[in-house]
Coordinates of C-alpha atoms in Angstrom, one line a residue:
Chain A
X1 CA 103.5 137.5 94.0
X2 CA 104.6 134.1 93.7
X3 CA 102.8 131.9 90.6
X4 CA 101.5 128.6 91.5
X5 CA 99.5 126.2 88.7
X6 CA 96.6 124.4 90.0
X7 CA 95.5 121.3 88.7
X8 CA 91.5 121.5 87.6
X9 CA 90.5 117.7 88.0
X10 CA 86.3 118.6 87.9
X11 CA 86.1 117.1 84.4
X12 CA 87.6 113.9 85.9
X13 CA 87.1 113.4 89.5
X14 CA 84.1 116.1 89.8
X15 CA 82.1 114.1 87.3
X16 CA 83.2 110.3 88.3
X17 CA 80.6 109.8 90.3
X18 CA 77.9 111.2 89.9
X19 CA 74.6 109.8 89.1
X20 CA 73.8 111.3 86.2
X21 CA 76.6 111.3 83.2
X22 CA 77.2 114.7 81.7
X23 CA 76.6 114.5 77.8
X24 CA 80.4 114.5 75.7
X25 CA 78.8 118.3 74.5
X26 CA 78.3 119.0 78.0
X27 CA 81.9 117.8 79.2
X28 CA 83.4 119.8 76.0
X29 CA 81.5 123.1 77.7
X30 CA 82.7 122.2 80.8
X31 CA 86.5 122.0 79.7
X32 CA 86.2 125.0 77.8
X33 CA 84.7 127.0 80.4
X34 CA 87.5 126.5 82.7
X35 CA 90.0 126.8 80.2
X36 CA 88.4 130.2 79.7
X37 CA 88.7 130.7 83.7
X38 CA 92.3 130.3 83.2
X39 CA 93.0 127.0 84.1
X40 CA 96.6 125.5 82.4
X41 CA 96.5 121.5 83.5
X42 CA 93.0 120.4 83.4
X43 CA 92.8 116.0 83.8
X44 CA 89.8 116.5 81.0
X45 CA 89.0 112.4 80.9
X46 CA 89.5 109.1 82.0
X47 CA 90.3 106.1 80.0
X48 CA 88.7 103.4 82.4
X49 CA 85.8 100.9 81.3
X50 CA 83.2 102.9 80.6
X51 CA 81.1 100.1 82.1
X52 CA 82.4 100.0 85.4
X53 CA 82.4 104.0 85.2
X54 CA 80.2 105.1 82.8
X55 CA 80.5 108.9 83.8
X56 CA 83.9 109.0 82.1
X57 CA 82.3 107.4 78.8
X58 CA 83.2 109.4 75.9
X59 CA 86.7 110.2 76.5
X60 CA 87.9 110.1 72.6
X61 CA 85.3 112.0 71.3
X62 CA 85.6 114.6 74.4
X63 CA 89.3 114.6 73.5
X64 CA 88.4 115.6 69.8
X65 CA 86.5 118.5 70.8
X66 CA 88.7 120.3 73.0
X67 CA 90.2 123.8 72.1
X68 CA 93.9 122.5 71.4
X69 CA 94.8 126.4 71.0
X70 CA 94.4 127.8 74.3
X71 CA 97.2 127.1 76.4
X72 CA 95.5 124.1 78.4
X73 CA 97.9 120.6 78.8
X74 CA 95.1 118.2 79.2
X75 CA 95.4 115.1 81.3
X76 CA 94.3 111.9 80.8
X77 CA 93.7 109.5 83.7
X78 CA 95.1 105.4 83.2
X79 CA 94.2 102.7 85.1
X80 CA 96.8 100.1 82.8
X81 CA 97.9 99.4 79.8
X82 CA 95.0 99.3 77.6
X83 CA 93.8 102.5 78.5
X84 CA 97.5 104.2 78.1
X85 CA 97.0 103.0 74.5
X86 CA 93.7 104.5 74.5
X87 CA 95.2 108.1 76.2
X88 CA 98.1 108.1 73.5
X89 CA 95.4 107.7 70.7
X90 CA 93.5 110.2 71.4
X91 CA 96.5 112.5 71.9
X92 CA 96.4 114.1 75.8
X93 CA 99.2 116.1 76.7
X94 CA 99.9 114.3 80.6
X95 CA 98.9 110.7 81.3
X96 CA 98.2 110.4 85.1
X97 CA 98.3 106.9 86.0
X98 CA 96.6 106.0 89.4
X99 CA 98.3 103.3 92.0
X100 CA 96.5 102.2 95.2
X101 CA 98.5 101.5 98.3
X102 CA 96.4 99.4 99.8
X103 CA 95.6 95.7 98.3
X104 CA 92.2 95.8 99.3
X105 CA 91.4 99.0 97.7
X106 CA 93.7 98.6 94.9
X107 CA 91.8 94.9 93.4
X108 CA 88.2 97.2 93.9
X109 CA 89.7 100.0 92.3
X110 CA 91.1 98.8 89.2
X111 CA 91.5 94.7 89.6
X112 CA 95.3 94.7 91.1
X113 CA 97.0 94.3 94.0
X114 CA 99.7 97.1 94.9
X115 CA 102.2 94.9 93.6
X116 CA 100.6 94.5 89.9
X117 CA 99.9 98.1 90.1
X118 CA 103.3 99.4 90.7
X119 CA 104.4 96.9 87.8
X120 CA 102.1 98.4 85.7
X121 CA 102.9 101.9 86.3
X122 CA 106.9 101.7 85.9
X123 CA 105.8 100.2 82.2
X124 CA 103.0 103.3 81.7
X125 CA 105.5 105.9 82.7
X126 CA 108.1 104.4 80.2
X127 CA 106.2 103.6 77.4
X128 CA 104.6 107.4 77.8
X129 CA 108.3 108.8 77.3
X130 CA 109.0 107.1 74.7
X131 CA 105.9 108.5 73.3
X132 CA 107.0 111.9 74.7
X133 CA 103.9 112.4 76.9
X134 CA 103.9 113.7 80.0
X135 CA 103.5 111.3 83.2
X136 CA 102.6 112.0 86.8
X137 CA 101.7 108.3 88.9
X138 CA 98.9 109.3 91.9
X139 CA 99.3 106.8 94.9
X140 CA 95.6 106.8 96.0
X141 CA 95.3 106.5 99.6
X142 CA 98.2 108.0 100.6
X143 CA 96.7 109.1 103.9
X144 CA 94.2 106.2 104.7
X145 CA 92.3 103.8 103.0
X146 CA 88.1 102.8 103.2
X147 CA 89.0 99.3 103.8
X148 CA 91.9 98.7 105.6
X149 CA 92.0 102.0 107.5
X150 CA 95.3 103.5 108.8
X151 CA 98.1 103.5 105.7
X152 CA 101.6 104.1 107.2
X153 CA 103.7 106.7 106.1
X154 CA 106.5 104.5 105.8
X155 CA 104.7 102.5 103.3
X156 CA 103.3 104.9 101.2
X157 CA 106.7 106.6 100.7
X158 CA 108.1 102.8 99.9
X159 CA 105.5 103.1 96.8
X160 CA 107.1 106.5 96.2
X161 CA 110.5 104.9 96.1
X162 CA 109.6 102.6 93.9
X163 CA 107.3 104.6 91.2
X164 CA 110.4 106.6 91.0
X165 CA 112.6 104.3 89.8
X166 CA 111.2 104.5 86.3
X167 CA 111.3 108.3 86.7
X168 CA 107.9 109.8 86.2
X169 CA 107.5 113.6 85.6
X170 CA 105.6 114.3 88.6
X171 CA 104.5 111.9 91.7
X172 CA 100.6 112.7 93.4
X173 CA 99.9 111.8 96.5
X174 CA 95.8 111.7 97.1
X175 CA 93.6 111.9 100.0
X176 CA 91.0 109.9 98.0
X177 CA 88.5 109.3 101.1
X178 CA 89.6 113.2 102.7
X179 CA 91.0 111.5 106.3
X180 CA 94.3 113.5 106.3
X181 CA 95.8 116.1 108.4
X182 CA 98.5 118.4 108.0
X183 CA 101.0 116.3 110.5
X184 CA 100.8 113.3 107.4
X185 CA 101.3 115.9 104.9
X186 CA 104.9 116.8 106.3
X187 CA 105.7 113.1 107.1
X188 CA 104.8 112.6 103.6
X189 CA 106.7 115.4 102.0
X190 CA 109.8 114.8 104.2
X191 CA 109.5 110.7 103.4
X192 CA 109.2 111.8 99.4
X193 CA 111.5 114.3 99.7
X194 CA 114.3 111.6 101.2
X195 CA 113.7 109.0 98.1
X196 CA 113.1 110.7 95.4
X197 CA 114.1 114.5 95.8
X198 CA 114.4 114.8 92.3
X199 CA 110.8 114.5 91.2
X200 CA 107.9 117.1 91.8
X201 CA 105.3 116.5 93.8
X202 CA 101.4 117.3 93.0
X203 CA 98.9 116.2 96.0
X204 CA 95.2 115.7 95.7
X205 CA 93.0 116.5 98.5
X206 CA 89.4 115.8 99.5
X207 CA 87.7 117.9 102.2
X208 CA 85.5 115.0 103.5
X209 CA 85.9 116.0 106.8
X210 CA 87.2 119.7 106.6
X211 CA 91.0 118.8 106.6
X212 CA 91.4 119.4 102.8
X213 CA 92.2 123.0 102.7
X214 CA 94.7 122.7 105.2
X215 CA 96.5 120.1 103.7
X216 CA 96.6 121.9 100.8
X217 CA 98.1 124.8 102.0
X218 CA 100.6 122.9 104.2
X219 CA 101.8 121.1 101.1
X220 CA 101.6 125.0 99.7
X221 CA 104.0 125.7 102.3
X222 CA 106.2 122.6 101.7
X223 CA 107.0 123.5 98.2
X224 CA 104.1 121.6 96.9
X225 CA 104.7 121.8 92.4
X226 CA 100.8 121.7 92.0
X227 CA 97.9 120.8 93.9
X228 CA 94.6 119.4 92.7
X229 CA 91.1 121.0 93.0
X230 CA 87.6 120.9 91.4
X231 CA 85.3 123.6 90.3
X232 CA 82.5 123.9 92.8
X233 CA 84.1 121.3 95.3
X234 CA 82.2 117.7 93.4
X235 CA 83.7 114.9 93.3
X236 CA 84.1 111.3 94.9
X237 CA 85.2 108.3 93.8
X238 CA 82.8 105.5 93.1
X239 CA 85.0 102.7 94.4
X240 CA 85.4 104.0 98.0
X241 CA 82.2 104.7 100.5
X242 CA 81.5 108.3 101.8
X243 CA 84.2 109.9 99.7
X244 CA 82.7 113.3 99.1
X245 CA 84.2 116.3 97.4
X246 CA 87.0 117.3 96.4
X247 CA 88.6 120.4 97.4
X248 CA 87.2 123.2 95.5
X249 CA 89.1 125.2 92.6
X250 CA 87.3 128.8 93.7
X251 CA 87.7 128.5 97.5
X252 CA 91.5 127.1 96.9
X253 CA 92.4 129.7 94.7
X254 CA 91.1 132.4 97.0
X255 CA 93.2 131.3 99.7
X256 CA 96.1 130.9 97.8
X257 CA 95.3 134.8 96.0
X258 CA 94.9 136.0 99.6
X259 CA 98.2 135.2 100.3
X260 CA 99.5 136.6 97.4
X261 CA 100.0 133.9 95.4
X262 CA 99.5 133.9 91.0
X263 CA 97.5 131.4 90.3
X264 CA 96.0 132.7 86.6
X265 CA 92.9 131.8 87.4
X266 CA 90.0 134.3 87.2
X267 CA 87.8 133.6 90.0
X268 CA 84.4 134.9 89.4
X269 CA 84.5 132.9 86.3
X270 CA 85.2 129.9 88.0
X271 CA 82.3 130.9 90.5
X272 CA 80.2 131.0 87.3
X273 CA 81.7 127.6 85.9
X274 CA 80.7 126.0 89.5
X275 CA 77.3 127.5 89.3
X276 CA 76.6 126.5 85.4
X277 CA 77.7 123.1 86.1
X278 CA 75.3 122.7 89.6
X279 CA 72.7 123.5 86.9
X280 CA 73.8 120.6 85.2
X281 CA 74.5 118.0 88.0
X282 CA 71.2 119.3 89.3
X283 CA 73.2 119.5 92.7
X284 CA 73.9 122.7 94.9
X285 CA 77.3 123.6 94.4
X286 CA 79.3 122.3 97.0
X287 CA 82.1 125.1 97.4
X288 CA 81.6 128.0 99.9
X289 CA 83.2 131.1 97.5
X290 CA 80.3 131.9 95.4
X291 CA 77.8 131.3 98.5
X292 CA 79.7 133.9 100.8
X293 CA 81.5 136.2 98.2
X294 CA 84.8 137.7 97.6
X295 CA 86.6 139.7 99.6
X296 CA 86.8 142.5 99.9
X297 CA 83.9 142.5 97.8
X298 CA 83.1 144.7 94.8
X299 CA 84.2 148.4 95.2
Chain B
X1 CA 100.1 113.1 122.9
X2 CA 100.1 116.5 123.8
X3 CA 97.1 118.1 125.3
X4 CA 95.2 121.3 124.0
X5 CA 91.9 123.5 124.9
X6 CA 89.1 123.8 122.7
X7 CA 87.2 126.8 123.9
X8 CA 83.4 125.8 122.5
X9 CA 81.2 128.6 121.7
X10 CA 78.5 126.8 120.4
X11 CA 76.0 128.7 123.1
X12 CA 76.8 131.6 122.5
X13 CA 78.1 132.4 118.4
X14 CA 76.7 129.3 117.4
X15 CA 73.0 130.7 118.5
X16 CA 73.3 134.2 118.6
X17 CA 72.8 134.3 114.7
X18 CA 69.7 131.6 114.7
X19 CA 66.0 132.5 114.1
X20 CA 64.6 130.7 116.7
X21 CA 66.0 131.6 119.9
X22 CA 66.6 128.6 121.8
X23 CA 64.8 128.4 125.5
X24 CA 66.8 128.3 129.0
X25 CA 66.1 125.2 128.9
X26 CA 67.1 124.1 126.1
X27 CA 70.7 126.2 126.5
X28 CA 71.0 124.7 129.7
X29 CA 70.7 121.0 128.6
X30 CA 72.9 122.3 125.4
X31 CA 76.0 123.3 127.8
X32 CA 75.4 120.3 130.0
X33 CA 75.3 117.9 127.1
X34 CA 78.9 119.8 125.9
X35 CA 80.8 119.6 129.3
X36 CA 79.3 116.0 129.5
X37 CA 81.5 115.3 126.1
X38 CA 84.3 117.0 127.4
X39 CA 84.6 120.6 127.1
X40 CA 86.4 122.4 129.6
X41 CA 86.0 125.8 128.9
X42 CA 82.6 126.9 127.6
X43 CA 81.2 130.5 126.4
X44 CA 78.0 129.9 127.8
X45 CA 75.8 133.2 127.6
X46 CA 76.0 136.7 126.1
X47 CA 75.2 140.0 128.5
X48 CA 74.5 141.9 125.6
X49 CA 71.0 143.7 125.5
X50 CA 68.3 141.0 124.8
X51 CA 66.6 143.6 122.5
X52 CA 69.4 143.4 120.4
X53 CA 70.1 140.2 120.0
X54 CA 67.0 138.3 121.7
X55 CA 69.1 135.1 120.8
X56 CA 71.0 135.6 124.2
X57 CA 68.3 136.6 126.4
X58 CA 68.1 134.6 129.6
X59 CA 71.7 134.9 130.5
X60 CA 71.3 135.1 134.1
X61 CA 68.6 131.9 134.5
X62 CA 70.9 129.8 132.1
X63 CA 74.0 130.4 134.2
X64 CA 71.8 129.7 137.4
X65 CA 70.9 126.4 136.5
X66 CA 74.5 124.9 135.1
X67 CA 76.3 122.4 136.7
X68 CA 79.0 124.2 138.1
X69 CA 80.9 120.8 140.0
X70 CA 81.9 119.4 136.3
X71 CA 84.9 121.1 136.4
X72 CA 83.9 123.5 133.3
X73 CA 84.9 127.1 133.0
X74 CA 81.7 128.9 131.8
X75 CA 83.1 132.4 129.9
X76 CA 80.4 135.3 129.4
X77 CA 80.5 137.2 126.8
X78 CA 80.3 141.6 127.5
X79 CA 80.5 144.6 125.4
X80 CA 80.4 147.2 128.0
X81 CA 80.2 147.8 131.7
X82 CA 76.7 146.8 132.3
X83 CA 77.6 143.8 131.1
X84 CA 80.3 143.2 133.4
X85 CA 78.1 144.2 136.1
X86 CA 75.7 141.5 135.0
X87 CA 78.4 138.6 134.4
X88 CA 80.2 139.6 137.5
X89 CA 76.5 139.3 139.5
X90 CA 76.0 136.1 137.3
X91 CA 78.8 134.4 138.6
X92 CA 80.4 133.5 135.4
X93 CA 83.8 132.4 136.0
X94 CA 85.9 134.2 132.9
X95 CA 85.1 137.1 130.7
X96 CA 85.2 137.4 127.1
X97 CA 85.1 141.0 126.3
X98 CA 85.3 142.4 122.3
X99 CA 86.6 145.2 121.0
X100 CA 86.1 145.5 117.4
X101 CA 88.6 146.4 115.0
X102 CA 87.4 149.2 113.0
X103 CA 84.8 152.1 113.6
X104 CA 81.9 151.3 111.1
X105 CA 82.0 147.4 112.2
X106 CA 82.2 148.6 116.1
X107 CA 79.7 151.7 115.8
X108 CA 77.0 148.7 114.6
X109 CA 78.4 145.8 116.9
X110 CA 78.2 148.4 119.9
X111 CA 77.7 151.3 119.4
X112 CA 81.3 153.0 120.2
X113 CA 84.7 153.8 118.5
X114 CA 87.3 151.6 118.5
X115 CA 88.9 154.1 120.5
X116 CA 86.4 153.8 122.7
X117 CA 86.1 150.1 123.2
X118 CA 89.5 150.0 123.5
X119 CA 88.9 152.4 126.4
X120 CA 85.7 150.2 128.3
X121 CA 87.8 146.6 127.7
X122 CA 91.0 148.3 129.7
X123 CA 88.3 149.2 132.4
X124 CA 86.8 146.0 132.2
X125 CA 89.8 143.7 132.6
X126 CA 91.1 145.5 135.3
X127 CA 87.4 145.1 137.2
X128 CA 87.3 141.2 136.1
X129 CA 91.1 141.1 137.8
X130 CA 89.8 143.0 140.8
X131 CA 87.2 140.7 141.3
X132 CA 89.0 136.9 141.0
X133 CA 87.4 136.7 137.3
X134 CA 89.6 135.4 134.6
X135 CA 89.4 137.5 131.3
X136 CA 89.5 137.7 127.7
X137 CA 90.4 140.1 125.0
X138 CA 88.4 139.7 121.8
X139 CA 89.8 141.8 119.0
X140 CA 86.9 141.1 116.4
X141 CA 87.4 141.5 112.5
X142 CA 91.0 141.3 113.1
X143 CA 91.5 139.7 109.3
X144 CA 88.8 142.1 107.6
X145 CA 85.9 143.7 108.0
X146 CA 82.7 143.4 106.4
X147 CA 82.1 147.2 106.1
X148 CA 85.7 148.4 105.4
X149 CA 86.9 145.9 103.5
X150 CA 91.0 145.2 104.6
X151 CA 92.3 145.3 108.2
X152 CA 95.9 146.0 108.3
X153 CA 97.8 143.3 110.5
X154 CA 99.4 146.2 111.8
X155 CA 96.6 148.1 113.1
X156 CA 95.5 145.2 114.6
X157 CA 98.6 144.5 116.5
X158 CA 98.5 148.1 117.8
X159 CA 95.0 147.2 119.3
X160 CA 96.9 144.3 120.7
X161 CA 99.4 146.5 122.1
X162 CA 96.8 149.1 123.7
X163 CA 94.6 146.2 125.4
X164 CA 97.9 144.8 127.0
X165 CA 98.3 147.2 129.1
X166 CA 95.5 146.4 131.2
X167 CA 97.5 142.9 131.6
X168 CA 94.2 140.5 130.4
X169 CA 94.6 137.1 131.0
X170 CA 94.0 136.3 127.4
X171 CA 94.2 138.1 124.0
X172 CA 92.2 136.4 121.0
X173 CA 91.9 137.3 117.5
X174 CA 89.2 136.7 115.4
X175 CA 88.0 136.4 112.1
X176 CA 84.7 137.2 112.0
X177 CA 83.3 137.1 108.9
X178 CA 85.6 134.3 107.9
X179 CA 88.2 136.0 105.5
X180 CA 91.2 134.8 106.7
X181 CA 94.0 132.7 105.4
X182 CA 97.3 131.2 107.4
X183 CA 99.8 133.8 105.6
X184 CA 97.6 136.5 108.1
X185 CA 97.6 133.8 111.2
X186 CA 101.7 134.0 110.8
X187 CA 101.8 137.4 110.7
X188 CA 99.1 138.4 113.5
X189 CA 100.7 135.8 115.7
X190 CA 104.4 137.4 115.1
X191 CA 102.9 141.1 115.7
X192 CA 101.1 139.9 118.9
X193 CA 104.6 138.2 119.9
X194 CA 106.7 141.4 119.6
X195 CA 103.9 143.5 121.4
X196 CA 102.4 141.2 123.9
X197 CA 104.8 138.0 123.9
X198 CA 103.6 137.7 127.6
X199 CA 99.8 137.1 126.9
X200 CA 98.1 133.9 126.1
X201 CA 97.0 134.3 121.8
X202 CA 93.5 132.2 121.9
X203 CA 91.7 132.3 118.4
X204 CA 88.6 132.6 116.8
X205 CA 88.0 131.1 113.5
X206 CA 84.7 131.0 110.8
X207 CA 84.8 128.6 108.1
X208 CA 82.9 131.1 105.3
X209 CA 85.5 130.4 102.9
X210 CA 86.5 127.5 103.3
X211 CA 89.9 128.9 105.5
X212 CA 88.6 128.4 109.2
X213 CA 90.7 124.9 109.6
X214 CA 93.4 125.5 108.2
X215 CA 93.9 128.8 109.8
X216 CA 93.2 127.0 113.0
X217 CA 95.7 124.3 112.5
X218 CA 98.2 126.9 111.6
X219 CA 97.5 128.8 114.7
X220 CA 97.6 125.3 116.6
X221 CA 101.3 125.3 115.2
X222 CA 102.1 128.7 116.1
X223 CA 101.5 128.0 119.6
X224 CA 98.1 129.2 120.4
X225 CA 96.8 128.8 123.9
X226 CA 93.2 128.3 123.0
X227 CA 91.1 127.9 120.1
X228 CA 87.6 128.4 119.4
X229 CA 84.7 126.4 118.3
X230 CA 81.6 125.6 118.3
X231 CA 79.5 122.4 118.0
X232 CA 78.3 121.4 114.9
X233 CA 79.6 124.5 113.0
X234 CA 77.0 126.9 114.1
X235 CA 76.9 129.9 114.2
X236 CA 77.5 133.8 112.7
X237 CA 77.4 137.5 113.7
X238 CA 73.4 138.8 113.3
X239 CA 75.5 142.7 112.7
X240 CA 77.7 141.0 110.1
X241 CA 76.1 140.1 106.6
X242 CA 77.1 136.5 105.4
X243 CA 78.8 135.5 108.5
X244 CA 78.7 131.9 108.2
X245 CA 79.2 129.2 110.3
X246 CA 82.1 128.7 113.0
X247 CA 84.9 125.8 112.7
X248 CA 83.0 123.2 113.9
X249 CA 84.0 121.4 117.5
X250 CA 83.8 117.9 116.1
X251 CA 85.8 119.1 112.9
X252 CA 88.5 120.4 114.3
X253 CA 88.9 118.0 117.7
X254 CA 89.2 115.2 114.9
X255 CA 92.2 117.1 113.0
X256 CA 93.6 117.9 116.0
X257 CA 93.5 113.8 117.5
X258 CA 94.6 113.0 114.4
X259 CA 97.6 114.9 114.5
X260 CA 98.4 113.2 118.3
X261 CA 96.8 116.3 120.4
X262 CA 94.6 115.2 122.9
X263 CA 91.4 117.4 123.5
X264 CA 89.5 115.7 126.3
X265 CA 86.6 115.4 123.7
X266 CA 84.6 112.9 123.5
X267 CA 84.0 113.1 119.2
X268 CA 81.0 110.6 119.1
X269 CA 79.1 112.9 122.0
X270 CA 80.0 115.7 120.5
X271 CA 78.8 114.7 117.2
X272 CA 75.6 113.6 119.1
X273 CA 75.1 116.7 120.7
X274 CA 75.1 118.6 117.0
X275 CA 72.7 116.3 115.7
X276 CA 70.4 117.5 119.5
X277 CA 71.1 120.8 118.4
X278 CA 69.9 120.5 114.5
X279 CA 67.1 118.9 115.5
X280 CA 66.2 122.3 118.2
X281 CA 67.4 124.4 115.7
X282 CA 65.5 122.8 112.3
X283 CA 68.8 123.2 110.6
X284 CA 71.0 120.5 109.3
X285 CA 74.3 120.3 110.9
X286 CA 77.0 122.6 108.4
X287 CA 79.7 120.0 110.1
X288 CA 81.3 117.7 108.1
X289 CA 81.9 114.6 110.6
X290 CA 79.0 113.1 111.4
X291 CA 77.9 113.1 107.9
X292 CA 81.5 111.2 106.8
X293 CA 82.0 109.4 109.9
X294 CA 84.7 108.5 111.6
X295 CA 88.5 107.5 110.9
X296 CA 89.4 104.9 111.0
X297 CA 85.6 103.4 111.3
X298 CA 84.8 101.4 114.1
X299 CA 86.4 97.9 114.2

């Protein structure tokens, strides 16, 4: 068995948009829970205006709560510099600071074109060092965008090149609107792989339209260092029509157990974390694992 | 572009498991509706006993009244040798016949041995050959079964090896109860090559776990001749418990497009004609398409 770490983003991108915000008690459950399921990188908050996203209100006091004894590196996500400040004062292990690769998306998304936002990430990643945090920058809409449609390869691994340059821990590349197939996955990998071999790649997939799985395990396959997932499969982002869930932690994490891969994680307890937060959301949970069972199923 | 065959089995697995059985009618206008969109090869009917599975009664009126000059291949589906007798009088023009891979799953599919189907399925393929008719080789549960949990790869590809030697025109492997992951597709598809490198591999994928793409799209990869779907992700096996939905035509033609494979699908009529069929059926469609729409949208 190989070991693979998984990167629980349901706090964060399960929770961004929906329509009811879970209470900072409820978010501290949440985190805890899958901390208890066995998740190690969990993106726990996300230091955007709270009113443009007011589902990720709370962050500090969230960040206060959490069990800092367990084993978890928590991640904060930045949009610029004031909420870097923000991530650094409230003392998260990883900052994950989001680009956009499309200008369209990018000045919806955070008030930037792709220019201003690569600016502002080579200054994040630095100032983050020096403050000896961890940093991974996510290009969002690495495999299409909601407004301008196709995104070349070519480009995206241009934005690649150039995050690079001010030598992040870890790149992302997300599926934010889950339009992706396998075939983009390799040309991505092989593009990233050409400028900027040195730095570990983490991808973030959405299963919008059924592709997200096998992304995943292609970018598995391609030597992927982590890969995103929610608990129960929520998720969206409120900035970008028709972006439904996220791939889900329990039905990635079977697939990757089934093919005998370690991934820590304890999945009937992250079947239980899925169904205690549907309770919450008020929403059927959206993953398929804890509708159909495990297999083989109990003895 | 290269160019690929979706088998669609939306008539056939995508009703067999539904409540409501759907009239002749209503199956005929289904198949002509699918063939209209594009489909090439269709598994039209079932000549399995109708008090078994009432869901596939009227085989013989639906293949009566099909179109039969819009260059479709209409595949029945048999168990035994009365079925073959009825296909054969039915004039379908392929058969799909299933062995089941292990005893306790076979005894309740149909009532035999997996000895014995093995046995009937050599007969039948060399009475489909004798009489012009192309044929199939399902080997069912060939990535676990719902009763005996774990299917060796191995003993699969030894059922591979024993139906060969009746020289079918096709071998496909299914999983279904939808258990699989890619690491099995590799390692079925390398058995099958060592045993039977000479025979078409077609597949037959459920999505239960959220696995059925991307076990597809590594089979695609691998070099599959065919793969199965059906419209609108119907579909399920009434002697299997919690066999959900099939990979969904419109799902899986877009991934494949996508990735420069051309189908011959027409994705808006096919997406049309699952929105027909949850409206007979009083069931939402499971697919994820027509809900997210199409990439890129329409200019």
């Amino acid at each position: 068995m190989s070991e693979f770490t998984v990167v629980e983003v349901g706090p964060r991108d399960g929770l961004q948009n929906e329509k009811t915000p879970l209470s900072v008690d409820d978010k501290v459950s949440l985190i805890t829970r899958l901390v208890t399921a066995g998740a190690r990188r969990v993106e726990a908050v996300s230091f955007v205006n709270p009113k443009r996203v007011p589902q990720m209100a709370g962050a500090e006091e969230v960040m206060e709560q959490l069990p800092r004894d367990a084993g978890a590196s928590y991640i904060g996500l930045v949009l610029n510099r004031r909420g870097l400040d923000r991530a650094l004062a409230a003392g998260v292990d990883e900052v994950n600071v989001v680009v956009v690769s499309t200008d369209e998306f990018s000045t919806r998304n955070q008030g930037c074109t792709v220019a201003e936002g690569i600016s502002a990430a080579l200054d994040i990643v630095r100032e983050a060092r020096a403050a000896g945090v961890f940093s991974t920058v996510t290009i969002a809409a690495s495999f299409g965008c909601p407004f301008s449609g196709e995104v070349a390869a070519d480009h995206v691994v241009d934005i690649v090149r150039q995050v690079a340059a001010a030598g992040p821990d870890e790149i992302a590349l997300a599926d934010t609107i889950g339009v992706g197939v396998p075939a983009q996955v390799r040309a991505l990998a092989a593009g990233a792989g050409r400028v900027a071999s040195e730095i570990p790649l983490r991808w973030h997939f959405h299963n919008t339209r059924n592709t997200g799985y096998a992304n995943a395990l292609t970018a598995f396959d391609l030597g992927a260092a982590a890969l995103d997932s929610s608990v129960g499969g929520y998720g969206g982002c409120p900035f970008a029509p028709a972006a439904t869930g996220n791939i889900a932690s329990e039905d990635l994490v079977y697939a990757l157990e089934r093919s005998e891969v370690s991934t820590g994680i304890d999945l009937a307890a992250m079947v239980e974390t899925a169904e205690w937060l549907a309770g919450k959301l008020g929403q059927d949970v959206p993953a398929l694992l804890g509708r159909a069972g495990p297999f083989p199923g109990p003895a």
